[in-house]
PDB file of C-alpha atoms in Angstrom:
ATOM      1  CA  UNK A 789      -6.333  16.674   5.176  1.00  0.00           C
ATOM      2  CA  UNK A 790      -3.547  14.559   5.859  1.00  0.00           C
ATOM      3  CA  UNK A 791      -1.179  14.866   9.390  1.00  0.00           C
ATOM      4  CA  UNK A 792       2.302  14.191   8.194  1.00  0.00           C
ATOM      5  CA  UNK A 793       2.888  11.472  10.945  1.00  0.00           C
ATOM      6  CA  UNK A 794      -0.074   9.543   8.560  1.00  0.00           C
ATOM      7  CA  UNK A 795       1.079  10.842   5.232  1.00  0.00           C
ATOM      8  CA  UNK A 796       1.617   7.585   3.680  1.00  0.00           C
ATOM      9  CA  UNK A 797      -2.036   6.241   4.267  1.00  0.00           C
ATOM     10  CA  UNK A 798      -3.768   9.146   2.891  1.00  0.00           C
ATOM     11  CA  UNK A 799      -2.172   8.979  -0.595  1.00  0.00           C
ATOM     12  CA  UNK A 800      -3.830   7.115  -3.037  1.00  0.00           C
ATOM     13  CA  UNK A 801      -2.386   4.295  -4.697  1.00  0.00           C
ATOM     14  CA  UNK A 802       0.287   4.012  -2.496  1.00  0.00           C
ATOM     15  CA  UNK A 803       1.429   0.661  -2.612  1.00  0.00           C
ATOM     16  CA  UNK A 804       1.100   0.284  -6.258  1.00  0.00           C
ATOM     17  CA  UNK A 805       3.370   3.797  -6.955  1.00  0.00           C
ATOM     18  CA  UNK A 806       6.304   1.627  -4.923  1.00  0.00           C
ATOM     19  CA  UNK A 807       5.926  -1.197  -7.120  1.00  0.00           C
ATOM     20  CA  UNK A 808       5.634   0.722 -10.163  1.00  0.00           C
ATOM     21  CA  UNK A 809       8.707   2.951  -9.115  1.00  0.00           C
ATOM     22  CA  UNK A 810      10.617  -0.061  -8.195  1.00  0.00           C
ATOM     23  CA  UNK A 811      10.413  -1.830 -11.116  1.00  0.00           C
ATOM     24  CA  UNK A 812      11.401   1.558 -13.694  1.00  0.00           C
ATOM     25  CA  UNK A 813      14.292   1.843 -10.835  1.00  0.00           C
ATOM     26  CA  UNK A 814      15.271  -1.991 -11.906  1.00  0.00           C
ATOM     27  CA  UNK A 815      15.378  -0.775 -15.749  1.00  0.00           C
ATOM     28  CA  UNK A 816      17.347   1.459 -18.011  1.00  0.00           C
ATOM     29  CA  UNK A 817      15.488   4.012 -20.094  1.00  0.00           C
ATOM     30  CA  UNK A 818      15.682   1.972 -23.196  1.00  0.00           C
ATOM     31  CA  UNK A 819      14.222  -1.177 -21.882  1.00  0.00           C
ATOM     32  CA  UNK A 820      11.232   0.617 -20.264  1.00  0.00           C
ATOM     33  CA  UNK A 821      10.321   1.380 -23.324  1.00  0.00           C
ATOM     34  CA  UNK A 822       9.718  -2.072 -24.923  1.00  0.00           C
ATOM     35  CA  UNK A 823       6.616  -3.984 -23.451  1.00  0.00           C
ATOM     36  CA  UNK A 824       8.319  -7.289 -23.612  1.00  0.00           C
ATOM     37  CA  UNK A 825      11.236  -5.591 -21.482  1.00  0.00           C
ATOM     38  CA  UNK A 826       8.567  -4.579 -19.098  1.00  0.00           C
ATOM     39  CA  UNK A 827       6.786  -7.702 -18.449  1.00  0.00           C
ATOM     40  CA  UNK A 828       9.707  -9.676 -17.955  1.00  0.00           C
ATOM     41  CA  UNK A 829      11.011  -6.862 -15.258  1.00  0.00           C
ATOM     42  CA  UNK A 830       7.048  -7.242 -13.555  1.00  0.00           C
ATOM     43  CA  UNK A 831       8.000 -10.389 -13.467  1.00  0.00           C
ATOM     44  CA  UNK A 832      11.454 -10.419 -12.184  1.00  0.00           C
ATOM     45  CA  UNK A 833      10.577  -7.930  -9.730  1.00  0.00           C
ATOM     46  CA  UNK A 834       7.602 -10.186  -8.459  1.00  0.00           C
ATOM     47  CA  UNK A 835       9.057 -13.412  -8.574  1.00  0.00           C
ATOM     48  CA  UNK A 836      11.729 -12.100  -6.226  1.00  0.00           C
ATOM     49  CA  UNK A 837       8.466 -11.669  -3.993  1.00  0.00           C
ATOM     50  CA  UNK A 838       9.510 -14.122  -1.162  1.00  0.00           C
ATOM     51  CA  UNK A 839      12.478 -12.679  -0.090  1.00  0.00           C
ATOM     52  CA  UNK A 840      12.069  -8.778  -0.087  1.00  0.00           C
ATOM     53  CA  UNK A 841       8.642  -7.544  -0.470  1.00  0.00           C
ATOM     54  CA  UNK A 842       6.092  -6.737   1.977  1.00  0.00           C
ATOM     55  CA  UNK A 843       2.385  -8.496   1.571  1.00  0.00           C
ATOM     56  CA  UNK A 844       1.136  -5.349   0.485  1.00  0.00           C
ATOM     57  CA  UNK A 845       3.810  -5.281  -2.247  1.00  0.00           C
ATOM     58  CA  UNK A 846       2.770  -9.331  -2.881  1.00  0.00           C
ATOM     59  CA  UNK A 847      -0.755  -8.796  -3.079  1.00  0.00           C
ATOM     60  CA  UNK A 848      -0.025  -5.677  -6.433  1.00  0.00           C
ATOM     61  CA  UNK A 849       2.123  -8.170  -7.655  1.00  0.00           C
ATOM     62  CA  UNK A 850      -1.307 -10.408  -7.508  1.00  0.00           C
ATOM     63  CA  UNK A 851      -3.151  -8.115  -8.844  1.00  0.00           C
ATOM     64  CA  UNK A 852      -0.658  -6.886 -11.982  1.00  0.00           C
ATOM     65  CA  UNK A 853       0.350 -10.249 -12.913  1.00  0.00           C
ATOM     66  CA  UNK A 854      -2.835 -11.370 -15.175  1.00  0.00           C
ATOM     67  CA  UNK A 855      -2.938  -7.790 -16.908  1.00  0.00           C
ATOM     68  CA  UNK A 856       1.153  -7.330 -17.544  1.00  0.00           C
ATOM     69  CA  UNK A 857       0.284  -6.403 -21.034  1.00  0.00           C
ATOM     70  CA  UNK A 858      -2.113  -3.583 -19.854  1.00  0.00           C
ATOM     71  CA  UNK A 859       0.588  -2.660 -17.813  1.00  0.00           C
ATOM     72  CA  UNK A 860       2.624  -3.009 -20.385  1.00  0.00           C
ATOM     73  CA  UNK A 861       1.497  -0.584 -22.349  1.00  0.00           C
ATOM     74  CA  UNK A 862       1.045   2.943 -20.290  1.00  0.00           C
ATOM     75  CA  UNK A 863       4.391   1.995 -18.983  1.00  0.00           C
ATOM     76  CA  UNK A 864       6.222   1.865 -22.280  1.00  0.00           C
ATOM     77  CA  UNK A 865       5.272   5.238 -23.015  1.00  0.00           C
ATOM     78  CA  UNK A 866       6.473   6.715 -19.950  1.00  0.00           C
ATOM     79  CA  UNK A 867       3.348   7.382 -18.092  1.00  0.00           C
ATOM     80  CA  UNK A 868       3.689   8.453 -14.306  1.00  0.00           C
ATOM     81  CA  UNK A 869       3.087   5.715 -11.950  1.00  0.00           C
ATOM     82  CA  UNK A 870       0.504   7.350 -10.394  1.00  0.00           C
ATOM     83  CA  UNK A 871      -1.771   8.123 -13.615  1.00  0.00           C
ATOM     84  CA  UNK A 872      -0.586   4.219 -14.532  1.00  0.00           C
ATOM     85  CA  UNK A 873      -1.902   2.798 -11.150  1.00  0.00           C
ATOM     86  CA  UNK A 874      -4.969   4.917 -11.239  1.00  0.00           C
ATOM     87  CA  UNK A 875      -5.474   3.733 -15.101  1.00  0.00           C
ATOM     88  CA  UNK A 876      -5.214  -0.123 -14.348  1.00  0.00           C
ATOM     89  CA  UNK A 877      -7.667   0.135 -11.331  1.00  0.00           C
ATOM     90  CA  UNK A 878     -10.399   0.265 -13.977  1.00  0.00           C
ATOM     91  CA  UNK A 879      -9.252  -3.534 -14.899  1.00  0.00           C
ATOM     92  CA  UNK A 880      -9.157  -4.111 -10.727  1.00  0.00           C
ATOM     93  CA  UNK A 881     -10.764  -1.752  -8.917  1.00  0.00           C
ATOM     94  CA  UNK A 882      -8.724  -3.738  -5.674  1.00  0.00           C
ATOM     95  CA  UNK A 883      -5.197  -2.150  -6.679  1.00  0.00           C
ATOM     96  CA  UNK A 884      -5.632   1.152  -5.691  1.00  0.00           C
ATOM     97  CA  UNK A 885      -7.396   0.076  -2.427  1.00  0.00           C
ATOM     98  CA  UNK A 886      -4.257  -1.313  -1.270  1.00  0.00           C
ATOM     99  CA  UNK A 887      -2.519   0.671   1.453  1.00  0.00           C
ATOM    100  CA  UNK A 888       0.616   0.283   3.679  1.00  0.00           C
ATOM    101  CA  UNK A 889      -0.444  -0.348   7.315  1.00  0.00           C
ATOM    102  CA  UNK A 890      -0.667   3.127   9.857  1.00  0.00           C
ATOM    103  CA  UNK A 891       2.480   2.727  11.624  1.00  0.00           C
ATOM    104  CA  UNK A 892       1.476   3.264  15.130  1.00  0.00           C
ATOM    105  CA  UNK A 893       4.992   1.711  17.060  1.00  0.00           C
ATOM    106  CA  UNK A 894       6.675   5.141  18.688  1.00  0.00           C
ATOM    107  CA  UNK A 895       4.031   7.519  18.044  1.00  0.00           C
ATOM    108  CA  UNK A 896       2.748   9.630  21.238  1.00  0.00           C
ATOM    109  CA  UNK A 897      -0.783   9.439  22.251  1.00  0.00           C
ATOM    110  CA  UNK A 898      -1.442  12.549  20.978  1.00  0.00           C
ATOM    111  CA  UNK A 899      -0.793  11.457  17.615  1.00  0.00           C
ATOM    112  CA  UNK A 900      -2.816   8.299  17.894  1.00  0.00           C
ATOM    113  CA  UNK A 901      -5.759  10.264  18.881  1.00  0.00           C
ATOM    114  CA  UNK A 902      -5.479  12.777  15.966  1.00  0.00           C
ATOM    115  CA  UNK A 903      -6.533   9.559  13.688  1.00  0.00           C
ATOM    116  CA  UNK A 904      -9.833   9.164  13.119  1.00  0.00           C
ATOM    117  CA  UNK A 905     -12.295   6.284  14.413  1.00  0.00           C
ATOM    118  CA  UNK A 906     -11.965   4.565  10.972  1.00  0.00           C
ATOM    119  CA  UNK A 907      -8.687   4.460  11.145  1.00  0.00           C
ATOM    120  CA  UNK A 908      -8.708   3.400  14.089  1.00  0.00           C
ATOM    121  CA  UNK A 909     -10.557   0.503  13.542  1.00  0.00           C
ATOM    122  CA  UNK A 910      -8.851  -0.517  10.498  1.00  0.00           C
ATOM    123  CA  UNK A 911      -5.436  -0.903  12.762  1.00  0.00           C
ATOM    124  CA  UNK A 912      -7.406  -3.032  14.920  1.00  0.00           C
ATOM    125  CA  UNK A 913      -8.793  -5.281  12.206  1.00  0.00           C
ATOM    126  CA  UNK A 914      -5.338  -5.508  10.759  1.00  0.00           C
ATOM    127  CA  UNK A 915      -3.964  -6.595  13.718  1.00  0.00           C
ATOM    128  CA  UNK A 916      -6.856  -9.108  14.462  1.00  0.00           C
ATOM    129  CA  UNK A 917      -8.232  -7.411  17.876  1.00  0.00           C
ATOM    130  CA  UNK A 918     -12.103  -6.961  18.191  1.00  0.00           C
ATOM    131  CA  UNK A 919     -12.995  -3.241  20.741  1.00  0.00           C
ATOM    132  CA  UNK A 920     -15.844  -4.880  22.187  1.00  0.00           C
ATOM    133  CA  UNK A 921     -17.494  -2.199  23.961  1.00  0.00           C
ATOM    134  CA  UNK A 922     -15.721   0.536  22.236  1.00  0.00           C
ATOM    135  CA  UNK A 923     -18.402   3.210  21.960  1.00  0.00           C
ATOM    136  CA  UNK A 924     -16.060   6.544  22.382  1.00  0.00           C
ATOM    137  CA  UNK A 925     -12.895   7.381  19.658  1.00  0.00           C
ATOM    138  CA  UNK A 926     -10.788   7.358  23.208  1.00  0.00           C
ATOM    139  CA  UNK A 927     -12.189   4.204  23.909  1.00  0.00           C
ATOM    140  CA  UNK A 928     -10.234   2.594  20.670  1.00  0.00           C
ATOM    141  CA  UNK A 929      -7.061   5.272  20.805  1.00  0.00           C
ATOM    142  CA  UNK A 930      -7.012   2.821  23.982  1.00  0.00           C
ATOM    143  CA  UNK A 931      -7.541  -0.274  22.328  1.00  0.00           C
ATOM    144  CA  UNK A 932      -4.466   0.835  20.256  1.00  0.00           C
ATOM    145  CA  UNK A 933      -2.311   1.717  22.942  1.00  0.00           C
ATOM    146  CA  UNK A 934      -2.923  -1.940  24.657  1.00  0.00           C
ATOM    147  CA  UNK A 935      -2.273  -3.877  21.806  1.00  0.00           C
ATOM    148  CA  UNK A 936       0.662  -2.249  20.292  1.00  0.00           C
ATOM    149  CA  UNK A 937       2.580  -5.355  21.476  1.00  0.00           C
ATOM    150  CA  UNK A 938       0.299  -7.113  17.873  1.00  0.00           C
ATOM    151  CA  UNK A 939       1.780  -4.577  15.573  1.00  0.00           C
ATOM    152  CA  UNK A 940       3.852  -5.709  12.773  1.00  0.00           C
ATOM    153  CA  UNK A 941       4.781  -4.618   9.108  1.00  0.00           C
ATOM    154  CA  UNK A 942       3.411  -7.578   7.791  1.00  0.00           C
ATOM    155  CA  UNK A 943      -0.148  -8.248   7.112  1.00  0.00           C
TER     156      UNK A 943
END
């Protein structure tokens, strides 16, 4: 039941899917099929963390890095990054609770107030702003609104 303008944070796994497809894009089809291969393109892809890769990408990275061989493995045989992701949240039940923020710069009211409270709230948290007070879902699609100046991409 997902609005398209909020797409992104209803699928699951999300941020780990990017990773996952960003590090097969980095490899040819012969070296993502050899584990060792794989690791050291986790690793490559991770180290280069500072520069290009949002915290949400950092903290998979986190996550991936102490179970590269499990990784490893499902990967070599040319599992779907979704199924993979999904498979190494058993090891870290965190990775698949990692989702990109709700963009909220340039969307309409009317959009902001087709989100539910919990979302909602969860933009608020991320950008550090308490709703005292906030009793009614217009009371926070307010909120929102007056601290849209806080937004950012990063966490």
């Amino acid at each position: 039941n997902c609005s398209k303008p909020l797409l992104d944070s209803c699928r699951i796994c999300i941020v780990c899917v990017k990773v996952m497809d960003d590090i097969k894009a980095t490899m040819t089809k012969e070296q993502s099929r050899k584990k060792p291969e794989i690791e050291k393109a986790m690793g490559a892809y991770c180290a280069d963390a500072e520069s290009k890769l949002s915290a949400r990408e950092r903290k998979i990275c986190y996550y991936i890095d102490p179970i590269k061989r499990d990784v490893a493995q499902p990967f070599s045989l040319g599992m779907d990054s979704l199924k993979l992701c999904q498979r190494i949240t058993k090891s870290n039940p965190e990775i698949c609770t990692v989702k990109f923020p709700v963009k909220t710069d340039n969307m309409e009211k009317k959009d902001i107030s087709k989100l539910r409270v919990k979302q909602l709230k969860q933009i608020l948290a991320d950008r550090g702003v308490e709703c005292k007070g906030c009793l009614e879902k217009e009371d926070f699609v307010k909120r929102v609104q007056e601290t849209e100046h806080l937004s950012t991409d990063e966490f």
